[in-house]
Amino acid sequence: MQYALIIRESASDFAKRQDPNYKNGWIAYTQALVQAGIMTGGAGLTTPETGTVVRRRGEDHDVQDGPYPEGKEQLGGFYLIDVPNLDAALEWAMRVPVSAEGSVEIRARLQM
């Protein structure tokens, strides 16, 4: 079963991305997923200020560049993993080196 581990980070987490200790934790986690043979994809994302949002307004579209209203957490990246079940996905999610200010959401891939 494929799952997405959706990483949400705080503004201070985004600021720490250049800190070698913070960065090394993410590198080690990614290497563990690869070595376990369960990572099928994923990526870290740039800061929320670099994003663009498209909203549908009837037949028109509204395009808005960042920055966006501050939330406690912003989308920081994701991993796609292939594991037997939700329990296995939870085990891997608990190992994500997200700070106490961040979170990891687990979602199963939609089966078509």
PDB file of C-alpha atoms in Angstrom:
ATOM      1  CA  MET A   1       0.000   0.000   0.000  1.00  0.00           C
ATOM      2  CA  GLN A   2       1.331   3.434  -0.824  1.00  0.00           C
ATOM      3  CA  TYR A   3       1.165   6.284   1.658  1.00  0.00           C
ATOM      4  CA  ALA A   4       2.168   9.930   1.593  1.00  0.00           C
ATOM      5  CA  LEU A   5       3.898  11.305   4.653  1.00  0.00           C
ATOM      6  CA  ILE A   6       3.011  14.991   4.423  1.00  0.00           C
ATOM      7  CA  ILE A   7       5.422  17.167   6.375  1.00  0.00           C
ATOM      8  CA  ARG A   8       4.248  20.432   7.895  1.00  0.00           C
ATOM      9  CA  GLU A   9       6.830  22.774   9.356  1.00  0.00           C
ATOM     10  CA  SER A  10       6.791  25.962  11.375  1.00  0.00           C
ATOM     11  CA  ALA A  11       8.387  29.200  10.208  1.00  0.00           C
ATOM     12  CA  SER A  12      11.308  28.535  12.560  1.00  0.00           C
ATOM     13  CA  ASP A  13      11.754  25.071  11.013  1.00  0.00           C
ATOM     14  CA  PHE A  14      12.063  26.628   7.560  1.00  0.00           C
ATOM     15  CA  ALA A  15      14.668  29.017   8.987  1.00  0.00           C
ATOM     16  CA  LYS A  16      16.707  26.073  10.371  1.00  0.00           C
ATOM     17  CA  ARG A  17      17.056  24.316   7.019  1.00  0.00           C
ATOM     18  CA  GLN A  18      20.633  25.583   6.551  1.00  0.00           C
ATOM     19  CA  ASP A  19      21.690  24.341  10.021  1.00  0.00           C
ATOM     20  CA  PRO A  20      23.838  21.242   9.400  1.00  0.00           C
ATOM     21  CA  ASN A  21      22.421  19.391  12.435  1.00  0.00           C
ATOM     22  CA  TYR A  22      18.844  19.960  11.293  1.00  0.00           C
ATOM     23  CA  LYS A  23      19.691  19.101   7.681  1.00  0.00           C
ATOM     24  CA  ASN A  24      21.612  15.942   8.643  1.00  0.00           C
ATOM     25  CA  GLY A  25      18.579  14.548  10.474  1.00  0.00           C
ATOM     26  CA  TRP A  26      16.516  14.783   7.286  1.00  0.00           C
ATOM     27  CA  ILE A  27      19.300  13.274   5.174  1.00  0.00           C
ATOM     28  CA  ALA A  28      19.626  10.335   7.583  1.00  0.00           C
ATOM     29  CA  TYR A  29      15.866   9.762   7.593  1.00  0.00           C
ATOM     30  CA  THR A  30      15.704   9.814   3.800  1.00  0.00           C
ATOM     31  CA  GLN A  31      18.625   7.375   3.590  1.00  0.00           C
ATOM     32  CA  ALA A  32      16.840   5.035   6.032  1.00  0.00           C
ATOM     33  CA  LEU A  33      13.736   5.029   3.793  1.00  0.00           C
ATOM     34  CA  VAL A  34      15.862   4.281   0.728  1.00  0.00           C
ATOM     35  CA  GLN A  35      17.837   1.537   2.497  1.00  0.00           C
ATOM     36  CA  ALA A  36      14.574  -0.059   3.667  1.00  0.00           C
ATOM     37  CA  GLY A  37      13.452  -0.116   0.030  1.00  0.00           C
ATOM     38  CA  ILE A  38      10.139   1.621   0.742  1.00  0.00           C
ATOM     39  CA  MET A  39      10.658   5.145  -0.620  1.00  0.00           C
ATOM     40  CA  THR A  40       8.955   5.627  -3.971  1.00  0.00           C
ATOM     41  CA  GLY A  41       9.254   9.417  -4.174  1.00  0.00           C
ATOM     42  CA  GLY A  42       9.130  12.682  -2.351  1.00  0.00           C
ATOM     43  CA  ALA A  43      10.627  16.125  -2.138  1.00  0.00           C
ATOM     44  CA  GLY A  44      11.265  19.011   0.169  1.00  0.00           C
ATOM     45  CA  LEU A  45       9.513  22.208  -0.853  1.00  0.00           C
ATOM     46  CA  THR A  46      10.685  25.810  -0.901  1.00  0.00           C
ATOM     47  CA  THR A  47       9.366  28.291   1.655  1.00  0.00           C
ATOM     48  CA  PRO A  48       5.695  29.313   1.523  1.00  0.00           C
ATOM     49  CA  GLU A  49       6.657  32.819   0.344  1.00  0.00           C
ATOM     50  CA  THR A  50       7.814  31.350  -2.980  1.00  0.00           C
ATOM     51  CA  GLY A  51       4.480  29.698  -3.761  1.00  0.00           C
ATOM     52  CA  THR A  52       1.634  30.732  -6.029  1.00  0.00           C
ATOM     53  CA  VAL A  53      -2.018  29.805  -5.459  1.00  0.00           C
ATOM     54  CA  VAL A  54      -4.648  29.528  -8.183  1.00  0.00           C
ATOM     55  CA  ARG A  55      -8.281  29.744  -7.061  1.00  0.00           C
ATOM     56  CA  ARG A  56     -11.271  29.246  -9.270  1.00  0.00           C
ATOM     57  CA  ARG A  57     -13.726  32.152  -9.231  1.00  0.00           C
ATOM     58  CA  GLY A  58     -16.648  30.938 -11.308  1.00  0.00           C
ATOM     59  CA  GLU A  59     -15.299  30.740 -14.854  1.00  0.00           C
ATOM     60  CA  ASP A  60     -12.264  32.871 -13.980  1.00  0.00           C
ATOM     61  CA  HIS A  61      -9.164  32.178 -11.957  1.00  0.00           C
ATOM     62  CA  ASP A  62      -7.507  34.277  -9.284  1.00  0.00           C
ATOM     63  CA  VAL A  63      -3.716  33.953  -9.065  1.00  0.00           C
ATOM     64  CA  GLN A  64      -2.016  34.987  -5.831  1.00  0.00           C
ATOM     65  CA  ASP A  65       1.716  35.009  -5.149  1.00  0.00           C
ATOM     66  CA  GLY A  66       3.020  34.401  -1.623  1.00  0.00           C
ATOM     67  CA  PRO A  67       3.431  35.261   1.164  1.00  0.00           C
ATOM     68  CA  TYR A  68       0.261  33.839   2.604  1.00  0.00           C
ATOM     69  CA  PRO A  69      -1.471  34.375   5.925  1.00  0.00           C
ATOM     70  CA  GLU A  70       0.662  32.873   8.624  1.00  0.00           C
ATOM     71  CA  GLY A  71      -0.416  29.554   9.969  1.00  0.00           C
ATOM     72  CA  LYS A  72       1.273  27.564  12.688  1.00  0.00           C
ATOM     73  CA  GLU A  73       2.427  25.046  10.096  1.00  0.00           C
ATOM     74  CA  GLN A  74       3.147  25.210   6.373  1.00  0.00           C
ATOM     75  CA  LEU A  75       3.665  22.433   3.848  1.00  0.00           C
ATOM     76  CA  GLY A  76       7.370  21.649   3.888  1.00  0.00           C
ATOM     77  CA  GLY A  77       7.574  18.489   1.817  1.00  0.00           C
ATOM     78  CA  PHE A  78       6.442  14.913   1.447  1.00  0.00           C
ATOM     79  CA  TYR A  79       7.618  11.337   1.173  1.00  0.00           C
ATOM     80  CA  LEU A  80       5.871   8.591  -0.773  1.00  0.00           C
ATOM     81  CA  ILE A  81       6.388   5.184   0.782  1.00  0.00           C
ATOM     82  CA  ASP A  82       5.197   1.680  -0.043  1.00  0.00           C
ATOM     83  CA  VAL A  83       4.553  -0.349   3.114  1.00  0.00           C
ATOM     84  CA  PRO A  84       2.179  -3.222   3.992  1.00  0.00           C
ATOM     85  CA  ASN A  85      -0.313  -1.233   6.080  1.00  0.00           C
ATOM     86  CA  LEU A  86      -1.129   1.908   8.092  1.00  0.00           C
ATOM     87  CA  ASP A  87       0.686   0.582  11.161  1.00  0.00           C
ATOM     88  CA  ALA A  88       3.937   0.385   9.191  1.00  0.00           C
ATOM     89  CA  ALA A  89       3.337   3.885   7.795  1.00  0.00           C
ATOM     90  CA  LEU A  90       2.777   5.152  11.353  1.00  0.00           C
ATOM     91  CA  GLU A  91       6.058   3.621  12.492  1.00  0.00           C
ATOM     92  CA  TRP A  92       7.922   5.479   9.747  1.00  0.00           C
ATOM     93  CA  ALA A  93       5.988   8.702  10.382  1.00  0.00           C
ATOM     94  CA  MET A  94       7.054   8.639  14.031  1.00  0.00           C
ATOM     95  CA  ARG A  95      10.684   8.598  12.891  1.00  0.00           C
ATOM     96  CA  VAL A  96      10.387  11.766  10.765  1.00  0.00           C
ATOM     97  CA  PRO A  97      12.727  14.371  12.299  1.00  0.00           C
ATOM     98  CA  VAL A  98      10.045  17.059  12.398  1.00  0.00           C
ATOM     99  CA  SER A  99      10.279  19.503  15.306  1.00  0.00           C
ATOM    100  CA  ALA A 100       7.742  19.751  18.119  1.00  0.00           C
ATOM    101  CA  GLU A 101       6.227  22.678  16.209  1.00  0.00           C
ATOM    102  CA  GLY A 102       5.644  20.596  13.054  1.00  0.00           C
ATOM    103  CA  SER A 103       3.591  17.550  12.172  1.00  0.00           C
ATOM    104  CA  VAL A 104       3.348  14.598   9.815  1.00  0.00           C
ATOM    105  CA  GLU A 105       0.067  13.672   8.158  1.00  0.00           C
ATOM    106  CA  ILE A 106      -0.319  10.185   6.722  1.00  0.00           C
ATOM    107  CA  ARG A 107      -2.595   9.609   3.762  1.00  0.00           C
ATOM    108  CA  ALA A 108      -3.122   6.485   1.715  1.00  0.00           C
ATOM    109  CA  ARG A 109      -2.746   6.843  -2.020  1.00  0.00           C
ATOM    110  CA  LEU A 110      -6.090   6.878  -3.785  1.00  0.00           C
ATOM    111  CA  GLN A 111      -6.645   3.525  -5.457  1.00  0.00           C
ATOM    112  CA  MET A 112      -8.242   3.855  -8.892  1.00  0.00           C
TER     113      MET A 112
END
